[in-house]
Amino acid sequence: MSNAVNYRLKGDIGIIEISNPPVNATSHAVRKGLLAALENAEQEANAALIVGAGRTFIAGADISEFGKPPKKPGLPDICNRIEASPIPIVASLHGTALGGGLEVALAAHYRVAVPTAKVGLPEVTLGIIPGAGGTQRLPRLIGAEAALGIITSGRHVPINEAYQVGLVDQISDGTPEENGLAFIHDLLSKGHGPRPVSGIPAPKPVDFDAWHAKTLKSGKGQIAPATAVRAVEAASTLSFLDGLKRERELFTELMASPQREGLIHAFFAERAVSKLPELKGIDPREIAKVGVIGGGTMGSGIATACLVAGLDITLIERDAQSAEAARTKVETFLKAAIKRGKLSEDAFAKITSTTFRTATEYTALAEADLVIEAVFEDMDVKKSVFATLDSICKPEAVLATNTSYLDVNEIAAATSRPQSVIGLHFFSPAHVMKLLEVVVADATSAETTATAFTFAKRLRKTAVRAGVCDGFIGNRILAYYRTALDNMVLDGASPYQIDKALTAFGMAMGPFAVSDLAGLDIGWATRKRKAATRDPRARIPTFADRLCEMGRFGQKTGRGFYIYEEGKRGGIKDPEVEEIIAKERAALGITPRSFTEEDIQRRFLGALINEAARVLADGIARRPLDIDVTLLYGYGFPRWRGGPMKWADIAGLSGILSDIRTFAAEDAYFWSPAPLLEHLVAEGRTFEDLNKEHTS
Ligand code: 3HC
Ligand code: NAI
């Protein structure tokens, strides 16, 4: 028998223990082992118990096997085999029983669980549907409506809720083995035998078309959740065996889809970002007390994120009035966290009385383990803050800047300890957005970097390593594709048409709506700052300057590219903006032309991929997957496309390069192809090849 599954007889009960760390995924070895263990149990035992070794039951099929040729026995065969067993089979759950793991449990005749267990069928989050009977057995067990809720969302269901809908038979304290054995002894004493879920009558139909339409709409381009509705429908309209066949057909279709490839790439990429070879064996410093300097938009959000994570926070502002304003902002965010169930009333009371304080003197930071600066985006102000920190903070403190664009090396040089200085680039709103760019400067020590990654984990944020340049990974790429979009507006597209084309591609928001949210004054200030050094060949989006001159800074002033009405969500189009743009075009002597949705998407993606290739070549991002995660978590790139680099691999790099060369005919300066992209195309390689080079 394989080591992935241990089998032993205890009294008259066969214990089948899955042991495939870290999460007992049903790899080929586990499937073979399960089959062999079952055969043994049937020969010598009166009942069998399936448990997971270590921290969990089974977290699902082995995702790393997806896309490879399937190896027999498949998980559906195993599940059918378990269900058909002549002896009663009990699954005892702890940790998580997800995907194929829950399907194994559903194939068993009874299910017990510890109070902390969670169950779920998260397949749709990977671009597939449950493929080992989950869409047929779960609706039989708990009804179509409840099953649809679980399967189309992919959420992890707390065990109490699962018990209430009848998914598990019993919740007990104790080890999974003790719980399972006690349940079986009781079962045998009462003379109960196997109880296959497939024998339960088909679930009553619900309005499957309405579920399909609703799921398709909320999926924003994602197909798996809506496909799952059709599979559950089959449970209600077909026989059990035909339903299984239908599930397999839909599962196989999705398995071959680019969405599955994109989502699985995203799953592994988000876990790979924090694995940096230089941090192997490096211990992070302890972080308990954190200082935040500046309590504006970012500082108040950063302080909130730290407080929710249980850290002690001292926030420094320029004067008592600004400090009070910052305190009010943080408390408002914390109260919102209570409403969302992220913070308890008790924790709020403790924070406001004990762990959160504001101050106006930097000396209050003498004991801080980490200080995060979030003052105005001005190099002189930042340097003076860091020089002060250098004189006040303890030697082992980590000093971080939240700058969006400024040179972290220059900021570090204002201190006598550049090895302890790092960029921690949060995204707005900082207490909500998951991304944290960790900007490693020339002198930053590995210990400081390791501390930053551990700190990010504590805040439940996804940290990506970036190098120093104007805008790091994300904002540098954004600035470039944004220029391509502004140029299209100059040439005839409307901002509304561009926003529509890019949300149709799957972006969470249109880029012009995003600018309105962030404030148009930010881009205006950057254009002014860079005016003196701007290349004369670069085109200038004069229409954006005109809007700012009119005080149209976006949502905060009620008008930007869109008009924002009090109490209404989202903005409405403004014909005046189109007139202003038309005037600017005329003043520049441009005859407007039309762009199709596809034209807009191709230029957006061409610009994005071109600059991303330069960011890679410059070493600002080490691997394409770091760019994917940055754009997925910080810029609303659709997860089901895997991230821009994965999308580019799937779409084909040569087509993208050929687009860029075509666009270069009208603007050779902007559209000069990135040499790395040219090399990859010439050599027939992909961004995924570069990911592999870095992990091998
Ligand atoms: N297959 C292969 N590897 C898996 C895996 C799986 N199903 N689930 C997790 N892993 C790996 C991770 O890649 C990670 O590897 P690493 O240490 O080398 O980076 C390791 O296990 C630990 O995972 P996490 O870091 O995510 O650990 P957490 O404790 O934070 O989370 C978890 C545990 C909640 C189980 C989380 O890993 C998870 O959500 N896993 C995916 C669950 C899932 O989607 N299951 C459905 C699979 S599809 C399926 O079953 C199809 C079936 O219907 C036929
Ligand atoms: P903001 O203007 O809202 O807040 C800055 C705060 O710093 C003000 O409250 C000000 O009183 C305070 N301040 C200024 N000098 C100070 C000093 N010497 N000591 C103590 N407090 C001082 O600015 P915002 O938007 O919060 O930006 C802060 C930093 O974060 C900037 O570097 C910005 O580039 C960066 N950032 C901003 C993002 C955004 O979306 N707003 C996103 C990511 C980074």
XYZ file of C-alpha atoms in Angstrom, residues 11 59 78 135 137 255 272 282 362 408 444 488 503 587 680:
15
model
C -11.241 -4.192 16.453
C -8.402 19.899 0.709
C -13.088 6.151 -6.152
C -23.003 18.467 -8.078
C -24.799 14.188 -4.344
C -10.928 21.744 -17.605
C 4.744 31.840 -4.958
C 16.598 34.560 7.436
C 8.311 61.986 16.988
C 13.528 54.796 -1.940
C 17.962 47.004 2.238
C -6.672 57.138 -27.789
C -14.855 46.464 -18.086
C -6.707 72.962 -30.897
C 10.836 35.799 -26.276
